[in-house]
PDB file of C-alpha atoms in Angstrom:
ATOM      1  CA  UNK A   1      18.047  11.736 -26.838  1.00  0.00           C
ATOM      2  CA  UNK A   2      16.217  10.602 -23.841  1.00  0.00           C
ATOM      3  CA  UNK A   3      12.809   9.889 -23.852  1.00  0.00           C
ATOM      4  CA  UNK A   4      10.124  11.983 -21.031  1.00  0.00           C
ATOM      5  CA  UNK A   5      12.913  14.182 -19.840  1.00  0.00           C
ATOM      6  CA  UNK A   6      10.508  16.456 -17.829  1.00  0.00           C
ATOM      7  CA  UNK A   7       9.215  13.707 -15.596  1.00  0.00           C
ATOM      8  CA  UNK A   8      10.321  14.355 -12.052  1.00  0.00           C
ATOM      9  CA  UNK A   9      10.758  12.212  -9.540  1.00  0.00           C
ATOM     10  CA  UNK A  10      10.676  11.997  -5.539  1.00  0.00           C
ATOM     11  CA  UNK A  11      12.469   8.731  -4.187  1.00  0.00           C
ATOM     12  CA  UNK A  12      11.963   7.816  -0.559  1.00  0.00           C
ATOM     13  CA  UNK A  13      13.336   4.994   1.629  1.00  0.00           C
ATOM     14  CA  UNK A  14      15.789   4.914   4.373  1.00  0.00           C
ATOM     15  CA  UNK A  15      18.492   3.023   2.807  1.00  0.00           C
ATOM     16  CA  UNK A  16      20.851   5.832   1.586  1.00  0.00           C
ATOM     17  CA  UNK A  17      22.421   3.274  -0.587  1.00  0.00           C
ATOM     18  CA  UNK A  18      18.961   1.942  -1.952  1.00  0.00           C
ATOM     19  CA  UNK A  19      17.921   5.726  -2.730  1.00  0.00           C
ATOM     20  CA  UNK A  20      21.230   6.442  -4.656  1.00  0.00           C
ATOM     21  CA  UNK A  21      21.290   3.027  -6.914  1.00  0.00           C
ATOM     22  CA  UNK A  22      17.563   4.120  -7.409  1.00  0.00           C
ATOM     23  CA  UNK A  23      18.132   7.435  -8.483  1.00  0.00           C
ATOM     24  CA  UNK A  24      20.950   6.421 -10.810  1.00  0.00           C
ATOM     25  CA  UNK A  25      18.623   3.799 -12.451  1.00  0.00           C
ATOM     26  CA  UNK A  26      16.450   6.811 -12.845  1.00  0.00           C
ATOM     27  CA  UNK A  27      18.505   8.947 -14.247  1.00  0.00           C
ATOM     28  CA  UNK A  28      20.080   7.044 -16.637  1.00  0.00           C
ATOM     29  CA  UNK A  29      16.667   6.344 -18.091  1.00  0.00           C
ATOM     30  CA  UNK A  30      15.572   9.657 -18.774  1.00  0.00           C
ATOM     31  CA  UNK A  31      14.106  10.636 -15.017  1.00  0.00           C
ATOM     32  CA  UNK A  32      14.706  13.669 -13.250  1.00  0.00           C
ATOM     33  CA  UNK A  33      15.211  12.907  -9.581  1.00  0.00           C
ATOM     34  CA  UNK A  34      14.519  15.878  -8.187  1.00  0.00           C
ATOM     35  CA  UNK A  35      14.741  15.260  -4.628  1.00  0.00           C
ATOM     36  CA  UNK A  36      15.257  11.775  -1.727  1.00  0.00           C
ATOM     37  CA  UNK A  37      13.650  11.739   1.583  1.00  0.00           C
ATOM     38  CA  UNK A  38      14.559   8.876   4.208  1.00  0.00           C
ATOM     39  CA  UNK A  39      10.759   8.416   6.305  1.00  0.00           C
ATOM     40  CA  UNK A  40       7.321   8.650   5.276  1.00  0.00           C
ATOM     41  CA  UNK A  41       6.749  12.126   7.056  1.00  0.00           C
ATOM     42  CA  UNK A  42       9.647  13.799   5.134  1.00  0.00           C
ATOM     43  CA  UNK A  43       8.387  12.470   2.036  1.00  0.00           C
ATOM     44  CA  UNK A  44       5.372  14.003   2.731  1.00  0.00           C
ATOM     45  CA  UNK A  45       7.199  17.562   3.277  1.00  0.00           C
ATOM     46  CA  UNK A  46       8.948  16.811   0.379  1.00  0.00           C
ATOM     47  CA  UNK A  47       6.180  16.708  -2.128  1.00  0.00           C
ATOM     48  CA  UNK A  48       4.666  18.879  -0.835  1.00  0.00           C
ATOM     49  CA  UNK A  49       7.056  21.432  -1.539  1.00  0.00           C
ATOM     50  CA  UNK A  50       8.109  20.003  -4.721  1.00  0.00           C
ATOM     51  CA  UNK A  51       5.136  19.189  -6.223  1.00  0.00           C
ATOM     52  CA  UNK A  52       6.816  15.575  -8.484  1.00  0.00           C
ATOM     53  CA  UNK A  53       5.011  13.850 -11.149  1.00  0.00           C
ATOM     54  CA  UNK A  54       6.150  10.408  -8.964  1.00  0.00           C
ATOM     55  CA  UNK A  55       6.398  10.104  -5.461  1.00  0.00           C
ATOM     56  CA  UNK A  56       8.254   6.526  -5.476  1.00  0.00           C
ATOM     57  CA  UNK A  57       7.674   5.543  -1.870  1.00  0.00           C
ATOM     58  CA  UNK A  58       9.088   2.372   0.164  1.00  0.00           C
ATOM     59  CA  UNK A  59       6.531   0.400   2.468  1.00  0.00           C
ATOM     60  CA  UNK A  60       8.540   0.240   5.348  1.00  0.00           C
ATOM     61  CA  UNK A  61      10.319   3.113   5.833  1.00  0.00           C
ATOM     62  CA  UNK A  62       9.885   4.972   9.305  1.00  0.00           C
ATOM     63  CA  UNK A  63       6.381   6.431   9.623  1.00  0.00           C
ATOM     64  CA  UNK A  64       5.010   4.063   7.102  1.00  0.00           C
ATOM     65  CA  UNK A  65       5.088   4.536   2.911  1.00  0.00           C
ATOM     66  CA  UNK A  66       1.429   3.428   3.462  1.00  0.00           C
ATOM     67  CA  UNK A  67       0.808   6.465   5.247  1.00  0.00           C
ATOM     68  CA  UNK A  68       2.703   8.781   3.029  1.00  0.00           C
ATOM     69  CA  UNK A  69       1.231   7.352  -0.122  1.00  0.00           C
ATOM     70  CA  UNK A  70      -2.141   7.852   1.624  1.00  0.00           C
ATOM     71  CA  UNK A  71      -1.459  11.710   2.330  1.00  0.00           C
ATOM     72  CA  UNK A  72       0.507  12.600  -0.766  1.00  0.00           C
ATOM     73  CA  UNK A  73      -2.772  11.101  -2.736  1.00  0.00           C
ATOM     74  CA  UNK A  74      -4.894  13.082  -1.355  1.00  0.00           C
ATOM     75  CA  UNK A  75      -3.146  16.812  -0.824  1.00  0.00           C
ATOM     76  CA  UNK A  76      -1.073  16.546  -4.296  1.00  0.00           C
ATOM     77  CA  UNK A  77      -3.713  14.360  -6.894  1.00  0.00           C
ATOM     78  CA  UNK A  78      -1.585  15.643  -9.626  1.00  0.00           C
ATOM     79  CA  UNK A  79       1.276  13.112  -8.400  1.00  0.00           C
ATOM     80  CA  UNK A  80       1.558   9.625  -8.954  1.00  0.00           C
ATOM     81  CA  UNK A  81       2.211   7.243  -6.344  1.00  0.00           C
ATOM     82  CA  UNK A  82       4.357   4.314  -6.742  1.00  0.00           C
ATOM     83  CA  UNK A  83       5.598   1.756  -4.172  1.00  0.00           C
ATOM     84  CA  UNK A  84       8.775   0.605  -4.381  1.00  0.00           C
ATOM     85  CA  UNK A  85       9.683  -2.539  -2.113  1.00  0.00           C
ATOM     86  CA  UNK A  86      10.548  -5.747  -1.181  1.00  0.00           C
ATOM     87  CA  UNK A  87       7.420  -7.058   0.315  1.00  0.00           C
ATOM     88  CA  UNK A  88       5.160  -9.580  -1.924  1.00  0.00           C
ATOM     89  CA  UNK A  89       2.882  -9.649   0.691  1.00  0.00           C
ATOM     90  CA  UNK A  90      -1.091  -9.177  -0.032  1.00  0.00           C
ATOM     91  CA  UNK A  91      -2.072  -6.819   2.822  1.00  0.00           C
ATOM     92  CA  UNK A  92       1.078  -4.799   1.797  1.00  0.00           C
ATOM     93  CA  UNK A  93      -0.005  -4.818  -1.873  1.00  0.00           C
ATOM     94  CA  UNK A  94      -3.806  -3.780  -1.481  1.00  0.00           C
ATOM     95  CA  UNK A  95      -3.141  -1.397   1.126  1.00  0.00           C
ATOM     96  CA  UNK A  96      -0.995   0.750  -1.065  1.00  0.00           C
ATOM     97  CA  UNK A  97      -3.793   0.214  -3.511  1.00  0.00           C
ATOM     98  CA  UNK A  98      -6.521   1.084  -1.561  1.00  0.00           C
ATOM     99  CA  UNK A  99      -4.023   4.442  -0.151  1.00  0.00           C
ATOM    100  CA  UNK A 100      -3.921   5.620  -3.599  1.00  0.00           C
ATOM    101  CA  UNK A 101      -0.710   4.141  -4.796  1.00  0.00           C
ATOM    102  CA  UNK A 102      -0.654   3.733  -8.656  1.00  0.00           C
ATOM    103  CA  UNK A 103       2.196   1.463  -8.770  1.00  0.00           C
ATOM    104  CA  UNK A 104       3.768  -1.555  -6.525  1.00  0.00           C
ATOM    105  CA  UNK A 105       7.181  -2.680  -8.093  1.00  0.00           C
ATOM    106  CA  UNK A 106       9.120  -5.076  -6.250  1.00  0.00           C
ATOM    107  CA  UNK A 107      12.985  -4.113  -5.401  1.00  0.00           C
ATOM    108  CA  UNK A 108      13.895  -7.752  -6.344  1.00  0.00           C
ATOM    109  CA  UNK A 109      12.585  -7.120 -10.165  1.00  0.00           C
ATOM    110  CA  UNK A 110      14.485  -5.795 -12.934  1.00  0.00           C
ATOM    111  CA  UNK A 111      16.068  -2.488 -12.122  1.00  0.00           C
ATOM    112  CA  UNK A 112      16.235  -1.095 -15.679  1.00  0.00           C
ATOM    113  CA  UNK A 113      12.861  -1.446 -16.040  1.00  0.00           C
ATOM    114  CA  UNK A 114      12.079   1.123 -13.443  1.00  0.00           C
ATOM    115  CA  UNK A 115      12.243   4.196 -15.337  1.00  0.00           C
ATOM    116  CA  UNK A 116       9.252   2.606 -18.187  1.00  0.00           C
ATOM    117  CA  UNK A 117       7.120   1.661 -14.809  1.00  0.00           C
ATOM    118  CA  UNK A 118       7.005   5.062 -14.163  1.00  0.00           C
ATOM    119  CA  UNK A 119       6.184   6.482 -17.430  1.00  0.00           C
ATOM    120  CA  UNK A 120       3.358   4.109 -17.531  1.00  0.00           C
ATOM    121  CA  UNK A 121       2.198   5.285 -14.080  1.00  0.00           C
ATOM    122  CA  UNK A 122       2.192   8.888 -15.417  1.00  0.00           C
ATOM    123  CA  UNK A 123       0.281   7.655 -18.530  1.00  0.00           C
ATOM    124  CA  UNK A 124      -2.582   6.465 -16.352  1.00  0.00           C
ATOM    125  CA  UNK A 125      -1.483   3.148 -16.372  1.00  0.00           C
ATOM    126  CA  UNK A 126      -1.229   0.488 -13.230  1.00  0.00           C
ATOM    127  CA  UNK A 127       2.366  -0.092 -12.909  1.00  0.00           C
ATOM    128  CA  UNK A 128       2.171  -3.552 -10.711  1.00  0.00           C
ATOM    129  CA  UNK A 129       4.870  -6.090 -10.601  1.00  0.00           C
ATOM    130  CA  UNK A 130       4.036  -8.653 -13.076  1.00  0.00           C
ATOM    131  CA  UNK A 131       3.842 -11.412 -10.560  1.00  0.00           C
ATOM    132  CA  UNK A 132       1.670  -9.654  -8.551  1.00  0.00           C
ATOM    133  CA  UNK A 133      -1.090  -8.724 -11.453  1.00  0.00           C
ATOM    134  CA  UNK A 134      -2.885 -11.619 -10.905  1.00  0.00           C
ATOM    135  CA  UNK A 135      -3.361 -11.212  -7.487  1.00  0.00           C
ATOM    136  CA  UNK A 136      -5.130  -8.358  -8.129  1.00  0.00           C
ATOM    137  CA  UNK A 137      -7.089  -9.403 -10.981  1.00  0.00           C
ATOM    138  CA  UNK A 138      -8.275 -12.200  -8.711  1.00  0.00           C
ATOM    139  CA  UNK A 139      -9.774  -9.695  -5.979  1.00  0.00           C
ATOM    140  CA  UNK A 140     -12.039  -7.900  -8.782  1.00  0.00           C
ATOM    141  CA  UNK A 141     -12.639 -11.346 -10.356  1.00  0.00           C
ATOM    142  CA  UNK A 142     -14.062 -12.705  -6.909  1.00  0.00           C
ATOM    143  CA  UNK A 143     -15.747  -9.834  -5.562  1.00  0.00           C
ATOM    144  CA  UNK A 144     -17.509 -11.731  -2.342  1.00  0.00           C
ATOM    145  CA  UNK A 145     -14.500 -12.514  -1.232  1.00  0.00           C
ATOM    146  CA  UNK A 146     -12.120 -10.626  -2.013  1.00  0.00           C
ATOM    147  CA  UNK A 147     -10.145  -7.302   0.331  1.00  0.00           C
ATOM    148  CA  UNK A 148     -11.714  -4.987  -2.390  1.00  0.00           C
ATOM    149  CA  UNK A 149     -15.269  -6.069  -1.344  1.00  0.00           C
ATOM    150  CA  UNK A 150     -16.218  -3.700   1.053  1.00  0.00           C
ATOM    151  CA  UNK A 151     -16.759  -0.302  -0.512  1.00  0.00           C
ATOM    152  CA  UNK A 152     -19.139   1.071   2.426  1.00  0.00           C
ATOM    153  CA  UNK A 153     -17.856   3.187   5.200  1.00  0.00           C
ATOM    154  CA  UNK A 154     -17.531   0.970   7.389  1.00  0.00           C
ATOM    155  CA  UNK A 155     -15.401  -1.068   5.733  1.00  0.00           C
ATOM    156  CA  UNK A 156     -13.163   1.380   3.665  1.00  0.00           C
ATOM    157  CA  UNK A 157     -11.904   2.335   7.148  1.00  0.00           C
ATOM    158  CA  UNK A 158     -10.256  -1.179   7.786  1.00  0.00           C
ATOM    159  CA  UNK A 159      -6.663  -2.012   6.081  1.00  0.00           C
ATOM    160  CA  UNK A 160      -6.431  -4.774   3.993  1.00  0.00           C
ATOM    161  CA  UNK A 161      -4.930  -7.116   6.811  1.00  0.00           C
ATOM    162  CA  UNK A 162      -7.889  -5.638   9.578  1.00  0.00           C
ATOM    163  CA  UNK A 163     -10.679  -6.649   6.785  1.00  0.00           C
ATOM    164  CA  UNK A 164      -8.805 -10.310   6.428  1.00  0.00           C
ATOM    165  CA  UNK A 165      -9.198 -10.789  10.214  1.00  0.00           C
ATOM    166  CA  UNK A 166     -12.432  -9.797  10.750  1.00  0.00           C
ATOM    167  CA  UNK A 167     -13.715 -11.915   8.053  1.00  0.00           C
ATOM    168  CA  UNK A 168     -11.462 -15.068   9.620  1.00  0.00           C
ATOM    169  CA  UNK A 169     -13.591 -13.943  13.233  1.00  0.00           C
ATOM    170  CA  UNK A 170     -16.749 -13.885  11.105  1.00  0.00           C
ATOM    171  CA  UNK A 171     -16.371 -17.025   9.515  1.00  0.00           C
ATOM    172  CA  UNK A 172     -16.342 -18.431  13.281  1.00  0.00           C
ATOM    173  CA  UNK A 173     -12.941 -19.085  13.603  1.00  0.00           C
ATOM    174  CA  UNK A 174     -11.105 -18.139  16.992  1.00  0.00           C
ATOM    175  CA  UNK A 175      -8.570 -15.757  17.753  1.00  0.00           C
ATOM    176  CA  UNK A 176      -5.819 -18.669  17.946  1.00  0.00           C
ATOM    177  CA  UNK A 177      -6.800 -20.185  14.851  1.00  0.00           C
ATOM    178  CA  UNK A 178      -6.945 -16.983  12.870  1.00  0.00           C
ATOM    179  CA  UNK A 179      -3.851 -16.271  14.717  1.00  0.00           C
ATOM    180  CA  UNK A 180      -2.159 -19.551  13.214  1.00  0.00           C
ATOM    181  CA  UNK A 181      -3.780 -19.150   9.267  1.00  0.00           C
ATOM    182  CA  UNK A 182      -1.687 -16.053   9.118  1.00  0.00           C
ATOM    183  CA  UNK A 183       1.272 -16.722  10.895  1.00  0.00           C
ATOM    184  CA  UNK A 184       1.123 -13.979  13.610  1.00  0.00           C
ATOM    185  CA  UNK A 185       0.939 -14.112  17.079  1.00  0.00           C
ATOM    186  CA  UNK A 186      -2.748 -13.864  18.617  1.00  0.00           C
ATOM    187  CA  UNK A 187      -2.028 -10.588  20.850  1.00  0.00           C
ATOM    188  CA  UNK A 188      -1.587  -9.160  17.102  1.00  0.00           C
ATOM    189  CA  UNK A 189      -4.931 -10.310  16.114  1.00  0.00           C
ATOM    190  CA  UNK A 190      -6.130  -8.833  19.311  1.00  0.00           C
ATOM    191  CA  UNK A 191      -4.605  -5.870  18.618  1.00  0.00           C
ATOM    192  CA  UNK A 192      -6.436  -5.644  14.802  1.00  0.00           C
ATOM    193  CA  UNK A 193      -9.142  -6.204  16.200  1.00  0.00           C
ATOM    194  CA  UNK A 194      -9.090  -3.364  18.861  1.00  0.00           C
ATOM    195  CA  UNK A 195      -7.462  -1.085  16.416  1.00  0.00           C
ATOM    196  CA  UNK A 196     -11.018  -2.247  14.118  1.00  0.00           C
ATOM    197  CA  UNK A 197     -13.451  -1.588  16.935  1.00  0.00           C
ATOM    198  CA  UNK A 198     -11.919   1.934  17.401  1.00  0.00           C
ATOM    199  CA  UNK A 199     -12.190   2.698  13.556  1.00  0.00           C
ATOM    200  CA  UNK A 200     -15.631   1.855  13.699  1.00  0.00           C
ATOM    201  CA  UNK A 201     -16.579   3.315  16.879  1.00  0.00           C
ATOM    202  CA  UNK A 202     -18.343  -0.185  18.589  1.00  0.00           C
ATOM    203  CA  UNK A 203     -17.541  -2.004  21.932  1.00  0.00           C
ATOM    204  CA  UNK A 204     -17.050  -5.557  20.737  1.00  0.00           C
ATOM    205  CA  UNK A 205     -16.286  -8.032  18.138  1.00  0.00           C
ATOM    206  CA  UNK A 206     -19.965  -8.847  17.777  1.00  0.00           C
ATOM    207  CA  UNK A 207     -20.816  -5.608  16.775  1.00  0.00           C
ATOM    208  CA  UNK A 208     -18.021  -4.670  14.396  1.00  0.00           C
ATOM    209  CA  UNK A 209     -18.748  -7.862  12.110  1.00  0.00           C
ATOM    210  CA  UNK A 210     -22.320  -7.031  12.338  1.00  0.00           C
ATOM    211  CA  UNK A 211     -21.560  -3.585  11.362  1.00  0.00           C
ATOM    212  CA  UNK A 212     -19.202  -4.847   8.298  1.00  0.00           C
ATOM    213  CA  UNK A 213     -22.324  -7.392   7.091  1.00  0.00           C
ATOM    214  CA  UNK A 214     -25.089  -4.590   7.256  1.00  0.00           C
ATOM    215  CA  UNK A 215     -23.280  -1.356   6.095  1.00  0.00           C
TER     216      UNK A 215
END
């Protein structure tokens, strides 16, 4: 008999393939898949209307997973996010955190251990890839500097990847050399930046990072 029958599931991505090995691995664990959406704003439709214990949600699908996990959290509390995805990257990781997500499991682990992820993540349980955990634990551990630091309003209102920039810019560094730590080009670190002064409603860089220290 399987075990946690009753636990329905939502699985988004845009990889029709992807969604139907997923939902198999589901199913044969016990899951109830009870419905597959292909971009963030028709996963967002879809749980909506019906109402899963797990919204399993990919990162990069069209419109964003971010997004969607971000929305689903807060019109359906009663469902669990959990991002599912290929990206080991740290911005991607405490974004979906900081959206609400209750999970991050990597498409690269073990596929048969999906279904027990996301009975944990029902449970109450973080269901994070294990070799992402101490990532993680390392933010909380190192409060001062880590993405989780800023709990004020200014700063809940920057992603994980504007906060890392803005603390590169406060540190002194220029736009090329924050540019070159993270491996981007620096018109995106311009653009971070002008998405940051928008969030928090200032005219220059100045003011934002003075904003982010005082707040």
């Amino acid at each position: 008999m399987n075990e946690d029958p009753t636990i329905r599931v939502l699985v988004a991505d845009d990889h029709a393939g992807l969604r139907r090995r997923v939902a198999d691995v589901l199913v044969a664990g016990g899951l109830e898949v009870v419905g597959e959406a292909a971009s963030a704003d028709a996963a967002v439709e879809a749980a909506e209307r019906l109402k899963p214990d797990v919204a399993l949600l990919d990162i990069h699908m069209p419109g964003s997973g971010i997004q969607a996990a971000r929305r689903i959290s807060e019109s359906l509390p009663d469902t669990v996010v959990v991002m599912l995805t290929q990206s080991e990257d740290d911005a991607d990781l405490f974004d979906s955190l900081r959206a609400g997500a209750a999970g991050y499991v990597l498409k690269a682990g073990n596929a048969a251990a999906l279904p027990a992820a996301l009975r944990r993540a029902v449970g109450g349980e973080a269901a994070i890839a294990p070799s992402l955990v101490t990532r993680v634990l390392g933010e909380f551990r190192n409060p001062k500097q880590g993405l989780f630091a800023r709990r004020s309003p200014a700063g809940a209102k920057l992603s994980a990847r504007e906060w890392e920039i803005m603390s590169m810019l406060a540190d002194g560094r220029s736009t090329d050399e924050v540019a070159k730590t993270l491996f981007v080009s620096p018109t995106t670190v311009r653009v971070h930046v002008s998405t940051v002064l928008r969030k928090l409603q200032v005219k220059d860089r100045a003011s934002a990072i003075q904003l982010l220290k005082t707040s």
